[in-house]
Short mmCIF file of C-alpha atoms in Angstrom, two decimals:
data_model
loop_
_atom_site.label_atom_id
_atom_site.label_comp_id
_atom_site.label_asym_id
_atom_site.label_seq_id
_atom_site.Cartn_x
_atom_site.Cartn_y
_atom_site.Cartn_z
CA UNK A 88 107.44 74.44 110.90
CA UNK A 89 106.50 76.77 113.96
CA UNK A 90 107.09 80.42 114.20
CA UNK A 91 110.11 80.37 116.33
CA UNK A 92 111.63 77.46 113.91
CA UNK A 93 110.64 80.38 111.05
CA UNK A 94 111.94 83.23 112.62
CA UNK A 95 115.81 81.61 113.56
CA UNK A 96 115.91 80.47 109.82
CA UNK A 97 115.62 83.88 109.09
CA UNK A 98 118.90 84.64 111.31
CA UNK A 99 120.37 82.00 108.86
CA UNK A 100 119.05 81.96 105.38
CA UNK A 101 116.58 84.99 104.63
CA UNK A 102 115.68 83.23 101.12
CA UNK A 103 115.17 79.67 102.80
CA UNK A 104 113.15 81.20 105.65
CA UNK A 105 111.05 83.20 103.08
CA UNK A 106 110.00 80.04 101.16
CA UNK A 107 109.11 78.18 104.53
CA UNK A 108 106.72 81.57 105.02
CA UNK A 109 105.10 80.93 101.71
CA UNK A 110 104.37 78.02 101.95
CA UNK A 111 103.07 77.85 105.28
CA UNK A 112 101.14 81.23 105.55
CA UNK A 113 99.93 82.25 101.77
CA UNK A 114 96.24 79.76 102.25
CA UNK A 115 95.52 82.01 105.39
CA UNK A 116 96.48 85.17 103.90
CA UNK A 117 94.85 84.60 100.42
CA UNK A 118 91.65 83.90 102.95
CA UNK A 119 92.13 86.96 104.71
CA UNK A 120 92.11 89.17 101.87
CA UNK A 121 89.55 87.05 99.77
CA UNK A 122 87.22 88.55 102.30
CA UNK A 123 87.63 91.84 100.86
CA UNK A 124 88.44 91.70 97.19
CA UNK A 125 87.36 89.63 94.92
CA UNK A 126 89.70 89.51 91.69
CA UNK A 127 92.35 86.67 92.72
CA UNK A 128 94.76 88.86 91.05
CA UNK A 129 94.48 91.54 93.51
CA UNK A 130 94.27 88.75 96.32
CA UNK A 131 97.19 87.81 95.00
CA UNK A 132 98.90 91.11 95.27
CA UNK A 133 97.82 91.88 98.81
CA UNK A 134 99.70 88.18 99.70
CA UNK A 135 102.31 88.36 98.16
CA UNK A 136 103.17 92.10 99.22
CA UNK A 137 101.74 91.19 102.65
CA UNK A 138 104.89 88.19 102.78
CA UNK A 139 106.89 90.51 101.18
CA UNK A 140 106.67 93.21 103.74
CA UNK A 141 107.11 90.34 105.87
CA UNK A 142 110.10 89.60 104.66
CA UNK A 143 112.06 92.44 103.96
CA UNK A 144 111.05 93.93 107.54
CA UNK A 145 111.02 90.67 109.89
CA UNK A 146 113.29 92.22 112.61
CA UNK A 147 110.44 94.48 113.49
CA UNK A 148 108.52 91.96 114.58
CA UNK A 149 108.14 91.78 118.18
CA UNK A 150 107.30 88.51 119.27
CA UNK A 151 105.96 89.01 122.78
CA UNK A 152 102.75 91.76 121.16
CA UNK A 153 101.42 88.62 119.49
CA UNK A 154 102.03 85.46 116.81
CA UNK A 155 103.54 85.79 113.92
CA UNK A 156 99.92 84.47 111.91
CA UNK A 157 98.09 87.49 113.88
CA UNK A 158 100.82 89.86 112.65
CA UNK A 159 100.78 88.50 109.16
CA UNK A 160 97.10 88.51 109.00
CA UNK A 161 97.31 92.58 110.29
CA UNK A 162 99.00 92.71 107.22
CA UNK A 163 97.51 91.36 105.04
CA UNK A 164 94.33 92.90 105.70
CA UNK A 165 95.70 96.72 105.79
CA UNK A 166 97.09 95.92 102.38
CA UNK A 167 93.74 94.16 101.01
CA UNK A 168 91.74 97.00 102.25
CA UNK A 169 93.62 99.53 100.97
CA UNK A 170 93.26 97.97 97.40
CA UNK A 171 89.70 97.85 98.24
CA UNK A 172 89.72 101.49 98.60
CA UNK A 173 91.77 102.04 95.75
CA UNK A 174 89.24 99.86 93.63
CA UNK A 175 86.59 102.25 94.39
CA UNK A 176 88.37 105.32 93.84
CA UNK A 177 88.91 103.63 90.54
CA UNK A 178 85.25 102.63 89.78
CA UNK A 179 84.21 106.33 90.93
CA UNK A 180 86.08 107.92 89.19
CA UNK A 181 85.24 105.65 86.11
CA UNK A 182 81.47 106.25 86.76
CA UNK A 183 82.45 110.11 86.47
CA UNK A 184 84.12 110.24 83.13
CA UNK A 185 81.36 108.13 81.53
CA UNK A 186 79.19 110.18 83.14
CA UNK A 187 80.02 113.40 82.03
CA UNK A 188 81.20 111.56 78.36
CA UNK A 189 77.41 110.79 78.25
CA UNK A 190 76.25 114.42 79.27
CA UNK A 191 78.64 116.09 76.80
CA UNK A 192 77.04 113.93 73.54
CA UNK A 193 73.65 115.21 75.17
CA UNK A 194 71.52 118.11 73.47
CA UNK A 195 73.35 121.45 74.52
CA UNK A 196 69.51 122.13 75.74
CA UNK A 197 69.94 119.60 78.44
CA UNK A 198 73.29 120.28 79.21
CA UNK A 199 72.17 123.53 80.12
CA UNK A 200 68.61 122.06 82.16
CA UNK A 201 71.64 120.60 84.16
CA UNK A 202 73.74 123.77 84.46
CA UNK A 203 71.07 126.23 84.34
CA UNK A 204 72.79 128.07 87.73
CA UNK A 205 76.00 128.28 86.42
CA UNK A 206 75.59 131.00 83.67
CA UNK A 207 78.60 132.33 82.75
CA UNK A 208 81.13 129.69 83.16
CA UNK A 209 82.25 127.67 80.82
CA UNK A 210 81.60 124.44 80.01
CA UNK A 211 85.14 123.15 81.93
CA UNK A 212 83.86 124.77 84.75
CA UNK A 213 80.92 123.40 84.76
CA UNK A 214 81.78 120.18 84.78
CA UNK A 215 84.48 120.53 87.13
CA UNK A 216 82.36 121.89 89.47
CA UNK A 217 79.80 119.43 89.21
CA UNK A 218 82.41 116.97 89.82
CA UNK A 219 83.64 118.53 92.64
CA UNK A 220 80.54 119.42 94.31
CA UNK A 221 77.78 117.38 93.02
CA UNK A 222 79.22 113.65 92.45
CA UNK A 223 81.74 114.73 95.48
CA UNK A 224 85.19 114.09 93.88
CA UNK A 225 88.69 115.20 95.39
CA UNK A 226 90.54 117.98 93.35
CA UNK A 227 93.44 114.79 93.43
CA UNK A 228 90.63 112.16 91.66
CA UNK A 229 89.54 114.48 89.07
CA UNK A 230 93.26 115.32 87.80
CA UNK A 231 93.94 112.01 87.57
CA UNK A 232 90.20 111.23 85.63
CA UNK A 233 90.76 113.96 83.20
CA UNK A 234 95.09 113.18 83.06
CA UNK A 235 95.75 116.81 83.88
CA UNK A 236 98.10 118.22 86.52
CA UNK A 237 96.83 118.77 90.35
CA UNK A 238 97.44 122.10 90.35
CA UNK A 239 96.05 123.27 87.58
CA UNK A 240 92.33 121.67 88.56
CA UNK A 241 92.59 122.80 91.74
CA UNK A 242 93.15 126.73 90.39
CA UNK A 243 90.60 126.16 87.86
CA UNK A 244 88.04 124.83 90.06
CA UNK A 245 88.78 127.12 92.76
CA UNK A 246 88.51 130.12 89.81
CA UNK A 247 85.03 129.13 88.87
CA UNK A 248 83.93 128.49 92.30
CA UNK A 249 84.76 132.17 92.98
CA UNK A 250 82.81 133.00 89.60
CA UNK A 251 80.02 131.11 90.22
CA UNK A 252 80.02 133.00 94.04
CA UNK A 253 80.13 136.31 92.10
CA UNK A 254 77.06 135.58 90.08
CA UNK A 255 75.34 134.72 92.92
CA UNK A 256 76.16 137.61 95.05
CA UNK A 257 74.82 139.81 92.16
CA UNK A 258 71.46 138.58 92.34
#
């Protein structure tokens, strides 16, 4: 079935057209996003959501900027790179928490090797300005890490960030 074949069943029967998209497109688009991700659930995802977007949105599709593959492959792509992103987020953030799981069973001595700037904060503090400025995590990724609300990392970061800048101004 061509694309113009696909496109008037979709003037006819939306389900009927959707199948013929399957079928014909979802080998491309699982190669597509295969290039980027490598769990075939994910691929999955991105191919499915790709023909889904497809499908629910099809009378956007302007057929005289390009093919219906090319726009399907856009797609697909955007949405297998932004799980890509997401992954790493993810695995960042991950690294993070056993990161600082690992330095918080650590000797208090080395704990405070590590912090040994940072006198009088806390230990929260401390780690949530080493998260923040050392390992280079978003306010956003380390409220989700540690399950707490946005706003109240971002005020308590931003509080011992101003402490921290006291102590130093005093010496």
């Amino acid at each position: 079935m061509n694309e113009e074949e696909i496109l008037t069943l979709f003037r006819r029967d939306a389900e009927a057209a959707s199948e013929a998209l399957v079928a014909q497109y979802r080998r491309l688009l699982w190669g597509i996003c295969a290039r980027r991700l490598n769990a075939p659930e994910d691929i999955d995802e991105c191919v499915y959501a790709a023909l889904a977007d497809f499908c629910l949105n099809w009378r956007q599709f302007d057929h005289s900027r390009g093919t219906l593959k090319s726009y399907l492959i856009s797609i697909a792509d955007k949405k297998a790179l932004d799980l890509y992103r997401q992954n790493l987020r993810w695995q960042r953030m991950q690294k993070a928490a056993e990161h600082c799981a690992g330095q918080a069973l650590r000797a208090p001595l080395e704990r405070e090797w590590l912090f040994a700037d940072m006198d009088g904060l806390d230990d929260r503090e401390k780690w949530l300005l080493y998260l923040r400025y050392v390992s280079g995590y978003t306010y956003v990724e380390i409220a989700r890490m540690l399950a707490l609300p946005y706003e109240q990392v971002k005020k308590q970061g931003h509080r011992a960030y101003l402490k921290l800048k006291r102590a130093w101004d005093r010496n």
